[in-house]
Coordinates of C-alpha atoms and ligand atoms in Angstrom, one line a residue:
X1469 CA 0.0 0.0 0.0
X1470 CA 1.3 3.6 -1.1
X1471 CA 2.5 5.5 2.2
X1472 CA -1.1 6.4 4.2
X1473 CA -1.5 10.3 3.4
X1474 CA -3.8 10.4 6.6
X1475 CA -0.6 12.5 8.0
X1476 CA -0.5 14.8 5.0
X1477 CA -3.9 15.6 4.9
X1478 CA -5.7 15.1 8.5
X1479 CA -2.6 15.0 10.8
X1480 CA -0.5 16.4 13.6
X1481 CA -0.7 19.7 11.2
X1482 CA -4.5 20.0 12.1
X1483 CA -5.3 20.3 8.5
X1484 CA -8.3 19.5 7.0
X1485 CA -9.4 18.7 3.3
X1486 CA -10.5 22.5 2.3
X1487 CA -13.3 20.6 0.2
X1488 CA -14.6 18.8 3.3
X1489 CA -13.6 20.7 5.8
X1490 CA -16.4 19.8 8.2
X1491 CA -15.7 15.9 8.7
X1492 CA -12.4 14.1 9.6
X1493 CA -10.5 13.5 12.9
X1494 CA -6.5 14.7 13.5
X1495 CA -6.2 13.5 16.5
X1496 CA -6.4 9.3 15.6
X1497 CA -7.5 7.3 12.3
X1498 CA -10.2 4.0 12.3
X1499 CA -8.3 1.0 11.2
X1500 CA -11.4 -1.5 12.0
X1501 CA -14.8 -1.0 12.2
X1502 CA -17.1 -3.7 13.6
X1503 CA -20.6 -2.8 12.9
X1504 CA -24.0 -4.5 14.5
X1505 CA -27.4 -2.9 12.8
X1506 CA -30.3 -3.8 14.0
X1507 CA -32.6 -2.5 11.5
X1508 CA -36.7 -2.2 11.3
X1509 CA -37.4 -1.9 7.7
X1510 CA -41.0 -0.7 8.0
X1511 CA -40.2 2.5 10.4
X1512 CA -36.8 2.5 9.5
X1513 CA -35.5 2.3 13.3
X1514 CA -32.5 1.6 13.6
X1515 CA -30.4 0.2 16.9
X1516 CA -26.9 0.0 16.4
X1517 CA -23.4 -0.6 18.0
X1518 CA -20.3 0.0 16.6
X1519 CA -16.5 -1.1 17.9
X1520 CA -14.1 0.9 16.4
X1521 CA -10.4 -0.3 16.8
X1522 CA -8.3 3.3 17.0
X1523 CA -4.9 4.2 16.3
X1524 CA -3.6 8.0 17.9
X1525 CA -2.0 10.0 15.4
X1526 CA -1.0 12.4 18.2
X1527 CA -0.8 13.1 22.0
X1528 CA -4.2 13.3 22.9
X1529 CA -7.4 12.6 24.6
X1530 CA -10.4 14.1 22.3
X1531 CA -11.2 12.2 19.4
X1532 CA -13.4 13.9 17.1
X1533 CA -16.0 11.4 15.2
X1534 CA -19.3 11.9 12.2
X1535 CA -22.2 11.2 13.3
X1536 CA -25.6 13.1 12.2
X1537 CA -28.9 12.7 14.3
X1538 CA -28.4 9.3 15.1
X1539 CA -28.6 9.8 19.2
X1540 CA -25.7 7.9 21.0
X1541 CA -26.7 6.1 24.1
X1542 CA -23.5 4.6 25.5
X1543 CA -19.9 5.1 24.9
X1544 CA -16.9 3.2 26.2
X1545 CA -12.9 2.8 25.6
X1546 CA -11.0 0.0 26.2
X1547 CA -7.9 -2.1 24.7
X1548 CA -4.4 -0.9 25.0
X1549 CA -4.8 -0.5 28.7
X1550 CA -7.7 2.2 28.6
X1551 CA -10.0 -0.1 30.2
X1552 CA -10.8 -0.3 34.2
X1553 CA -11.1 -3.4 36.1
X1554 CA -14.7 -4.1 35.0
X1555 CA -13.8 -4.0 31.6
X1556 CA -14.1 -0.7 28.4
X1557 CA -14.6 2.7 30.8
X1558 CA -17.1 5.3 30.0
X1559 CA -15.9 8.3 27.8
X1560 CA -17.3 11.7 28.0
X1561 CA -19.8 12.6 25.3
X1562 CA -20.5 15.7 23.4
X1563 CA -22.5 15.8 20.4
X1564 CA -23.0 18.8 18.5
X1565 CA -24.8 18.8 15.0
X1566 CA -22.8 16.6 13.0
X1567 CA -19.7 16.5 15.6
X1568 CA -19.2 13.6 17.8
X1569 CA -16.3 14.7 20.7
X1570 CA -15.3 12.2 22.8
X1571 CA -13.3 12.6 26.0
X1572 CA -10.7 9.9 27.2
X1573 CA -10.2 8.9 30.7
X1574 CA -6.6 9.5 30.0
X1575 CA -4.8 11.0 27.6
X1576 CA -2.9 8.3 24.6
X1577 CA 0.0 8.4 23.1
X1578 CA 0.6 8.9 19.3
X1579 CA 0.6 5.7 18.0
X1580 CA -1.5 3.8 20.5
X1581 CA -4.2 1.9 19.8
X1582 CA -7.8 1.5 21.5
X1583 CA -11.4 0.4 20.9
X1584 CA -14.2 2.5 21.1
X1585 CA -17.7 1.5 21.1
X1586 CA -20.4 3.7 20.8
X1587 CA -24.0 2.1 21.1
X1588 CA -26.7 4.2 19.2
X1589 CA -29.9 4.3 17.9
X1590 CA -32.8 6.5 15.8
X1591 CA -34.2 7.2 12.5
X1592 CA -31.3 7.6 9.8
X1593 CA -31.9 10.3 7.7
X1594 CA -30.1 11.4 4.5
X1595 CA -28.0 14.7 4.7
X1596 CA -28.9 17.3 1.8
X1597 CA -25.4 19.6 1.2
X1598 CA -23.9 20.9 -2.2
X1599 CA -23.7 17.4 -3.6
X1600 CA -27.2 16.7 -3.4
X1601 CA -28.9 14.2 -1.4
X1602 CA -26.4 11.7 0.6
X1603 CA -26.2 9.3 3.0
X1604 CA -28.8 6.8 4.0
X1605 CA -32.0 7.0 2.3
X1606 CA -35.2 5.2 3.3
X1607 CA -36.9 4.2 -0.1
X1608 CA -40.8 3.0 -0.5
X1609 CA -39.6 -0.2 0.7
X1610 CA -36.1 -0.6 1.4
X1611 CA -32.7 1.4 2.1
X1612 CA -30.5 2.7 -0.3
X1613 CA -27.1 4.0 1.2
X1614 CA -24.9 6.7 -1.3
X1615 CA -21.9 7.5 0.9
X1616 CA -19.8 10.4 -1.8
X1617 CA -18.4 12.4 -0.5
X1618 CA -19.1 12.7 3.4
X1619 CA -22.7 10.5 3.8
X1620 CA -21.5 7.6 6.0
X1621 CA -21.9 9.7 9.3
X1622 CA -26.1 9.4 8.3
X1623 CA -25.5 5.3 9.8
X1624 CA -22.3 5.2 11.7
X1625 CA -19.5 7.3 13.5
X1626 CA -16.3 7.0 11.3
X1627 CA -13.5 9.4 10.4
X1628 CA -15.3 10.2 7.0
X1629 CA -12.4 11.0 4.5
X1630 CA -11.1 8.8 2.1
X1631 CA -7.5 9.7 3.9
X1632 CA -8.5 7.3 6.4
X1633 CA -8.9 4.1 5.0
X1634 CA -10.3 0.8 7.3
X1635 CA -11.4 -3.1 7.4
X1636 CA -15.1 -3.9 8.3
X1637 CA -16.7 -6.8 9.9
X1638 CA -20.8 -5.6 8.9
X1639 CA -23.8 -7.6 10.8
X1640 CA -27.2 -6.5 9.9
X1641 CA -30.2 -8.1 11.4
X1642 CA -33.4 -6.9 9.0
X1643 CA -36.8 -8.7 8.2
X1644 CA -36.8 -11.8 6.5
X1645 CA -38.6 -10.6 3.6
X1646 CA -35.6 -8.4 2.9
X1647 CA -32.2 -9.2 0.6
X1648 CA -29.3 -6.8 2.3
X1649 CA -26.4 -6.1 0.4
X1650 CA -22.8 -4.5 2.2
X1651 CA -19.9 -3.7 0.8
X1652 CA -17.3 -6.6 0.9
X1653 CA -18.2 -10.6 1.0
X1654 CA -20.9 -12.1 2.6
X1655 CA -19.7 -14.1 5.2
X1656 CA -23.2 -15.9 6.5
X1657 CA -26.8 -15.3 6.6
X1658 CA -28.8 -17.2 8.7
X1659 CA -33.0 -17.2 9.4
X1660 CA -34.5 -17.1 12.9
X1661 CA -38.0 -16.0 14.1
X1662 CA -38.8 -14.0 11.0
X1663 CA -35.5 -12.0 10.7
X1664 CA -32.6 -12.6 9.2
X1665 CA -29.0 -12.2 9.9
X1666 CA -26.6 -10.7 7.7
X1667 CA -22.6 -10.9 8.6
X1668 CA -20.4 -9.0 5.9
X1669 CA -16.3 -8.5 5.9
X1670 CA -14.2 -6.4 4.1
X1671 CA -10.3 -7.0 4.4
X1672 CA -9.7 -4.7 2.2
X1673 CA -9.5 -1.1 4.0
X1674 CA -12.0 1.2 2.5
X1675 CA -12.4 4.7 2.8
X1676 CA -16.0 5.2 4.4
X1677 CA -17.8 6.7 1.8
X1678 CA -17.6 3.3 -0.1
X1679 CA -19.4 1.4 2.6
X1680 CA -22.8 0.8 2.2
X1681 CA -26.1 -0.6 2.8
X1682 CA -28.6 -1.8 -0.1
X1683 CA -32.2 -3.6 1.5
X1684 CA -34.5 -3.9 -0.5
X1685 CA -37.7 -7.2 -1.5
X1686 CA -34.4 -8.3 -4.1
X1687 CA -33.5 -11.4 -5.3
X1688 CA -29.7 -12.6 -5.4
X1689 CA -28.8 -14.0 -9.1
X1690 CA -25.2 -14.8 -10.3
X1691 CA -24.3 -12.7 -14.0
X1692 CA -21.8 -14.8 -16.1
X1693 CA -19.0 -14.5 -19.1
X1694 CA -16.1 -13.4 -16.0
X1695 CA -13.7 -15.4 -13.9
X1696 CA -14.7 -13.2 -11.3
X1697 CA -17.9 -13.6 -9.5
X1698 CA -20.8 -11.0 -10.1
X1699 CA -24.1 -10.8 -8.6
X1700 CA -27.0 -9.6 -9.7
X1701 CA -29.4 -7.9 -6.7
X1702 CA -32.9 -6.9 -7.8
X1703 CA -36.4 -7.3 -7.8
X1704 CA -38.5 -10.5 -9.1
X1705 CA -40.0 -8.0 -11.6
X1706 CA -36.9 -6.2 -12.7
X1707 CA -34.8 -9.5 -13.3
X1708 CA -35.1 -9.9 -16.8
X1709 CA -34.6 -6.3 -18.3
X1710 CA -31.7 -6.6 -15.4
X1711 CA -30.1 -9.4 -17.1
X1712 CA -30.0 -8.1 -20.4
X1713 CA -28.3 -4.7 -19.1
X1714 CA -25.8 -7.0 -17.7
X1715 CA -25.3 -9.4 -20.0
X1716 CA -22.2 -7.3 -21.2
X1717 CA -20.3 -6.8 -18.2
X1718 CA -18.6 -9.9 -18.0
X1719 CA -16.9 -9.1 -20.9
X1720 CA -16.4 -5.6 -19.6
X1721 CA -14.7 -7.3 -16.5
X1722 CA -12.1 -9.4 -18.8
X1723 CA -11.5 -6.2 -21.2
X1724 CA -10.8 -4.0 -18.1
X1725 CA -9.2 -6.7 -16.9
X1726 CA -6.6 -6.4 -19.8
X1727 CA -6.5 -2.8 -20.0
X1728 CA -5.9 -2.3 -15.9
X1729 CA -5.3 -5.0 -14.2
X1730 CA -6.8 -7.7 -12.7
X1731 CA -9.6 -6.8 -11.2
X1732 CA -9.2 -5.7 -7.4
X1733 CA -11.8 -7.6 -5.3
X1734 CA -13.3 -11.1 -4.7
X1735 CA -16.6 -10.5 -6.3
X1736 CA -18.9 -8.0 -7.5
X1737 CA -22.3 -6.8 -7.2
X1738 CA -24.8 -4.5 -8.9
X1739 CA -27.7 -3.6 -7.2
X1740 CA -31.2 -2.2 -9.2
X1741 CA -33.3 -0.3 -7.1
X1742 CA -36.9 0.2 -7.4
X1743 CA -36.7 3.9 -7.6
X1744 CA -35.6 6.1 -10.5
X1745 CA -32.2 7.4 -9.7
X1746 CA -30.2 10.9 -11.2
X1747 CA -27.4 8.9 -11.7
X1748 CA -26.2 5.2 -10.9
X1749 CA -23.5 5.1 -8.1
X1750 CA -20.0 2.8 -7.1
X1751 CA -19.7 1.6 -3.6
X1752 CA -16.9 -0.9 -2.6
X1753 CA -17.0 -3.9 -5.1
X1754 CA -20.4 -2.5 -5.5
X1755 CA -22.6 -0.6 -8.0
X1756 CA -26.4 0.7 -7.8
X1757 CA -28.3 1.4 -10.5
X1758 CA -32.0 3.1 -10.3
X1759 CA -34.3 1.4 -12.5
X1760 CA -34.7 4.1 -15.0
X1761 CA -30.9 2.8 -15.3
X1762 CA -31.4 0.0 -17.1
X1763 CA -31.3 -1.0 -21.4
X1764 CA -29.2 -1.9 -23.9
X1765 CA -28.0 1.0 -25.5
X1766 CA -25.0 3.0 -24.9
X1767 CA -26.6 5.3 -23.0
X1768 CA -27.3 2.9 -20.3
X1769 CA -23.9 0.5 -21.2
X1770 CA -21.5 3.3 -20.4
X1771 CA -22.9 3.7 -17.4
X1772 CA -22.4 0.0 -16.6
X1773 CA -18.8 0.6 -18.0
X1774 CA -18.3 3.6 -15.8
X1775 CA -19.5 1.7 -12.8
X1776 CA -17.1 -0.9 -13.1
X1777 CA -14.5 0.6 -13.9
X1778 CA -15.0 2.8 -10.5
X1779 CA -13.6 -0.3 -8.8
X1780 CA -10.5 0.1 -10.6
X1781 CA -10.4 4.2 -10.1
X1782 CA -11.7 5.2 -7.0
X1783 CA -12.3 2.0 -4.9
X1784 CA -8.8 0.3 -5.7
X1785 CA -6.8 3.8 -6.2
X1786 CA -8.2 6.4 -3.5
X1787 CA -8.2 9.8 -3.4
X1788 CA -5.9 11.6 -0.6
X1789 CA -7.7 14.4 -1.1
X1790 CA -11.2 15.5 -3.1
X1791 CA -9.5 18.2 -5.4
X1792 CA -7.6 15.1 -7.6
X1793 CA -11.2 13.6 -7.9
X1794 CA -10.4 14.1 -12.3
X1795 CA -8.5 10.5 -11.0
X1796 CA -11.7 8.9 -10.1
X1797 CA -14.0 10.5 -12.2
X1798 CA -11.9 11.1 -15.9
X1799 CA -10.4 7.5 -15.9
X1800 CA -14.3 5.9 -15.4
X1801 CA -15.2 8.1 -17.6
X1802 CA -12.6 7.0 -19.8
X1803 CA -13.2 3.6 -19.4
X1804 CA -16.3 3.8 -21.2
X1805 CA -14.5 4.7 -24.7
X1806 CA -12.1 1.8 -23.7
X1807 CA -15.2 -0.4 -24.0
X1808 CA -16.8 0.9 -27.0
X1809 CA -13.1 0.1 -28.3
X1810 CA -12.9 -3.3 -26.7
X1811 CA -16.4 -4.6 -27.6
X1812 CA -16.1 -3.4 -31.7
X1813 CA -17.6 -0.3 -31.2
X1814 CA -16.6 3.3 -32.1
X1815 CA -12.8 3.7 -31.2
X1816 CA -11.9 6.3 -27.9
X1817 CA -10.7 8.5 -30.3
X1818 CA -14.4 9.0 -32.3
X1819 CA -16.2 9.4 -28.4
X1820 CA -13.0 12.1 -27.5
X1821 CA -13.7 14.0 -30.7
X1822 CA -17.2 14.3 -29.8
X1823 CA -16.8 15.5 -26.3
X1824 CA -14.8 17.4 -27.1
X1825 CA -16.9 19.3 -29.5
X1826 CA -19.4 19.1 -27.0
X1827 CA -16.8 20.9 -24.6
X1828 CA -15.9 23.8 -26.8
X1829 CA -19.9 24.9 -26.8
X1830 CA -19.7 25.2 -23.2
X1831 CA -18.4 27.9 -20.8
X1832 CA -14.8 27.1 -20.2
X1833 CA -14.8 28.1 -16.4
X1834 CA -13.8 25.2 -14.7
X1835 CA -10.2 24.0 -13.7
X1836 CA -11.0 20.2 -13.7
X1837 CA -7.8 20.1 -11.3
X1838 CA -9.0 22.0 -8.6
X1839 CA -13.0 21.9 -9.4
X1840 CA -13.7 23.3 -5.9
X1841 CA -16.5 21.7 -2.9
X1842 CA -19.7 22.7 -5.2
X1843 CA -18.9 21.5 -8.9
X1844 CA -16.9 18.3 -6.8
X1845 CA -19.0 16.3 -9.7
X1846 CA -19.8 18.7 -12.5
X1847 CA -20.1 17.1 -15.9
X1848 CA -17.2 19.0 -17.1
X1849 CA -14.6 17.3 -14.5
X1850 CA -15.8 13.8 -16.2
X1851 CA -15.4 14.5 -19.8
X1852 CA -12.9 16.9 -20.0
X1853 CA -11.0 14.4 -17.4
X1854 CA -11.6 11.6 -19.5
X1855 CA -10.4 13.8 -22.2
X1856 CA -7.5 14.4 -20.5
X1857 CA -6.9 10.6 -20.5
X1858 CA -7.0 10.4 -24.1
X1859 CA -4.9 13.6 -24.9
X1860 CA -2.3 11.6 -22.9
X1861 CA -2.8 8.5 -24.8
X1862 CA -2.2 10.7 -28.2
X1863 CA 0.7 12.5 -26.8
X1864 CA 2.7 9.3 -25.5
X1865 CA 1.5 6.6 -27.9
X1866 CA 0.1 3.3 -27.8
X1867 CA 2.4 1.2 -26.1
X1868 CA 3.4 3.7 -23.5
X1869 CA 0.1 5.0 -23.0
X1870 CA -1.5 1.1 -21.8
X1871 CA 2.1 0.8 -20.2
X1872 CA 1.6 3.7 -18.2
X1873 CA -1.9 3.0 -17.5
X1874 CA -1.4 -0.8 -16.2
X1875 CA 2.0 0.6 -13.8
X1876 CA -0.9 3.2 -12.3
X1877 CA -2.8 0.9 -11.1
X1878 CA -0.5 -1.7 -10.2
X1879 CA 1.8 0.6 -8.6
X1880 CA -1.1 2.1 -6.4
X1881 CA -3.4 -1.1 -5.8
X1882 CA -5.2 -0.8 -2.3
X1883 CA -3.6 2.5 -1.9
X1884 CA -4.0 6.9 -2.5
X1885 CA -3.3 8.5 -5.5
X1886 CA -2.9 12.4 -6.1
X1887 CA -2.6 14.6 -9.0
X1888 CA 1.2 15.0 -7.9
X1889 CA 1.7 11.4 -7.9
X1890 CA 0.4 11.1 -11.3
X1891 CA 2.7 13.5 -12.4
X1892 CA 5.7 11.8 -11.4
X1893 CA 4.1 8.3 -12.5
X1894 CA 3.9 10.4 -16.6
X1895 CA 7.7 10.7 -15.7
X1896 CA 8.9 6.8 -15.9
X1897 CA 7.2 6.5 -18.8
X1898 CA 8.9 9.0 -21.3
X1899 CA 12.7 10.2 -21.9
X1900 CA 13.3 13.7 -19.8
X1901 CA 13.4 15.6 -22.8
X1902 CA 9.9 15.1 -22.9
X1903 CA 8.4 15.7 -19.1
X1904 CA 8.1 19.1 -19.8
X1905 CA 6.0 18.7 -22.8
X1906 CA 4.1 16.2 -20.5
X1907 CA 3.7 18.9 -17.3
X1908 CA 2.6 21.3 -19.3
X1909 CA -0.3 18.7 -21.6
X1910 CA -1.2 17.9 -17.3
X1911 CA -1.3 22.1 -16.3
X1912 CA -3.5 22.9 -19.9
X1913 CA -5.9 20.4 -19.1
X1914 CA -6.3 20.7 -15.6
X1915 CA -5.5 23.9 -14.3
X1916 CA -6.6 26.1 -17.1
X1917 CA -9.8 26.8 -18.0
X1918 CA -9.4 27.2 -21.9
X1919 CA -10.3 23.8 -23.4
X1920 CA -6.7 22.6 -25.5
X1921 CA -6.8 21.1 -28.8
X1922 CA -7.1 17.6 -29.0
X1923 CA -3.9 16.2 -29.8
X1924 CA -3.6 14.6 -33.3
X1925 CA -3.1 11.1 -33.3
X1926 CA -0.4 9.4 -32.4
X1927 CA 1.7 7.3 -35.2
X1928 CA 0.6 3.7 -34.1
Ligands
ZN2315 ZN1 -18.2 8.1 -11.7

């Protein structure tokens, strides 16, 4: 894993991500969260307790946690030595809109570790902020959790930035009726009086906002043409249309596959709701699509394109900090031109010429690079990013270019990426005589607002 930037960005130097300035903790980091929901689907009560296993990242003994409206009942430290005879000791509790302070009984040490757990309870609601609607949101009959950027604090405490990355053990106990989908593997589910018990794990660490929660009256059907699992999540009436929209993305998996890298995770799993949605959305090996989502045309295949390839850019390589989010958001984007390529379609280069006509109609007022906290996910950041991508591809050619692409990924699997990192990466993979040409391709298409010319294409 790529050194953790939670030091950079969140640490002893107090400093926040400007985009998200509200969330975070610099005072210690999750490395394990162990969640227990105990979940009423039809009044969408909600009795929880989660064990978080801390790490200090300085002298200190006020940790700062998220956590919005949901009322915390108990709270208690223990491990490292922090607990009294009896067992985890009581921890002072302050909590103050969307801030949860907790006070030590004694101060730790940079470094050391210690549990929390923090028993609470209420009705999760989403949060409504520049980006929209996020967070946990009760649907006609279900849940649908959308985490990006900052919506995990709507179901549990956490240190919500993707700077602090953890492991997950996930128990849900819901209605019987229900199908629950978490981010990670399921471990077991098991039936008793009506209810059914859900235990999910993630080894992988995650940034919070790619945890989630999907319930819904789905089914659970496996999708083919992959070496890697996928799973299908829906309703008995949505199935077939499902399939179809699917029926694609197992060859998706094996193209991506060839152009990044195997693919990151054990499994994956898309999730239909039964609700129209603005757009579909990536959790951790995860994707939800509303059901206004799903066909057969491009329109709705480069979304399933984009989705995956989120897993890849985004969920494999994470942000450090939001301003890079081009990385997430112009290499999904990307992907989808890499599968109308892949699957005999039009070639990138026909979709970039496009977009980019498309672009150069538009106000030219955004630096993709540094979008700022309200455009975060403006239209403009995905297709000039994605154009970005393929300027790059022109400029260093072929073999360099799916080179350079593969070495990303590799070189950053399961760890953070920034703008300044990819800048260095560009480096290895042409002669010095060139980097400057390279910087300044980087500093035309992300810092300036102008859209550039599109490159002509490369000799091949
Ligand atoms: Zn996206």
């Amino acid at each position: 894993m790529s050194a953790a930037p939670v030091h950079r960005y969140l640490g002893a130097d107090g400093a926040r991500d400007p985009y998200t300035p509200f969330v975070g903790c610099c005072a210690a980091t999750v490395e394990h969260y162990d969640l227990d929901l105990d979940y009423d689907v039809e009044d969408n009560g909600l009795e929880a307790r989660a064990v978080l296993t801390c790490r200090a990242l300085r002298d200190t003994d006020r940790i700062e946690l998220d956590l919005t409206e949901l009322a915390v009942t108990d709270a208690r430290v223990g491990g490292g030595g922090l607990g009294g005879l009896l067992g985890p000791r009581k921890v002072g509790v302050q909590h103050r809109g969307s801030r949860l302070v907790l006070t030590l009984p004694r101060p730790v040490a940079a470094g050391e570790s210690f549990v929390l757990t923090v028993a609470y309870e209420g009705y999760p609601e989403s949060l409504d902020g520049p980006w929209g609607e996020i967070g946990w949101a009760e649907l006609d009959d279900g849940v649908l959790v959308a985490g990006q950027p900052t919506g995990s604090s709507t179901w549990f405490p956490c240190v919500d930035h993707p700077s602090h990355r953890a492991t997950y053990r996930v128990s849900v106990h819901a209605d019987a009726d229900y199908e629950v989908v978490v981010h990670g593997e399921l471990e077991s589910v098991a039936e008793r009086d009506g209810e059914r018990h859900w235990v999910y794990t993630s080894r992988v660490p995650l940034p919070p906002y790619l945890a989630t929660v999907q319930i819904g009256p789905y089914r659970r059907s496996e999708l083919t043409g992959s070496r890697v699992p996928q799973y299908l999540v829906c309703s008995k009436k949505r199935q077939k249309k499902a399939e179809k929209t699917f029926a694609e993305q197992g060859r998706m998996l094996e193209a991506f596959t060839e152009w990044f890298g195997p693919y990151p995770f054990p499994s994956y799993t898309v999730v239909v709701v039964d609700e129209s949605l603005e757009d579909p959305f990536e959790c951790f090996a995860c994707s939800v699509f509303g059901k206004n989502q799903l066909g057969t045309d491009w329109e709705e295949q480069r979304l399933v394109a984009h989705e995956l390839a989120h897993q890849w850019f985004g969920n494999s390589l994470v942000l450090a900090s939001w301003q890079d989010i081009w990385l997430n958001e112009g290499f999904a984007s990307y992907a989808e031109w890499v599968w109308s390529e892949a699957s005999g379609d039009k070639p990138a280069r026909w979709h970039a010429e496009k977009a980019h006509r498309t672009l150069s109609r538009m106000r030219q007022d955004l630096l993709i690079g540094d979008p700022g906290q309200v455009r975060l996910f403006d239209d403009v950041v995905y297709v000039r990013g994605a154009l970005t991508v393929h300027a790059l591809r022109e400029a260093l050619g072929e073999e360099a270019f799916r080179g350079m692409l593969r070495g990303w990924v590799a070189a950053h699997r399961d760890g953070w990426v920034s703008t300044a990192g990819f800048r260095e990466h560009l480096r290895s993979w042409a002669p010095p005589q060139r980097w400057a040409e390279l910087d300044g391709l980087l500093d035309a298409w992300l810092l300036r607002p102008e859209l550039p010319a599109l490159p002509a294409p490369a000799r091949r």
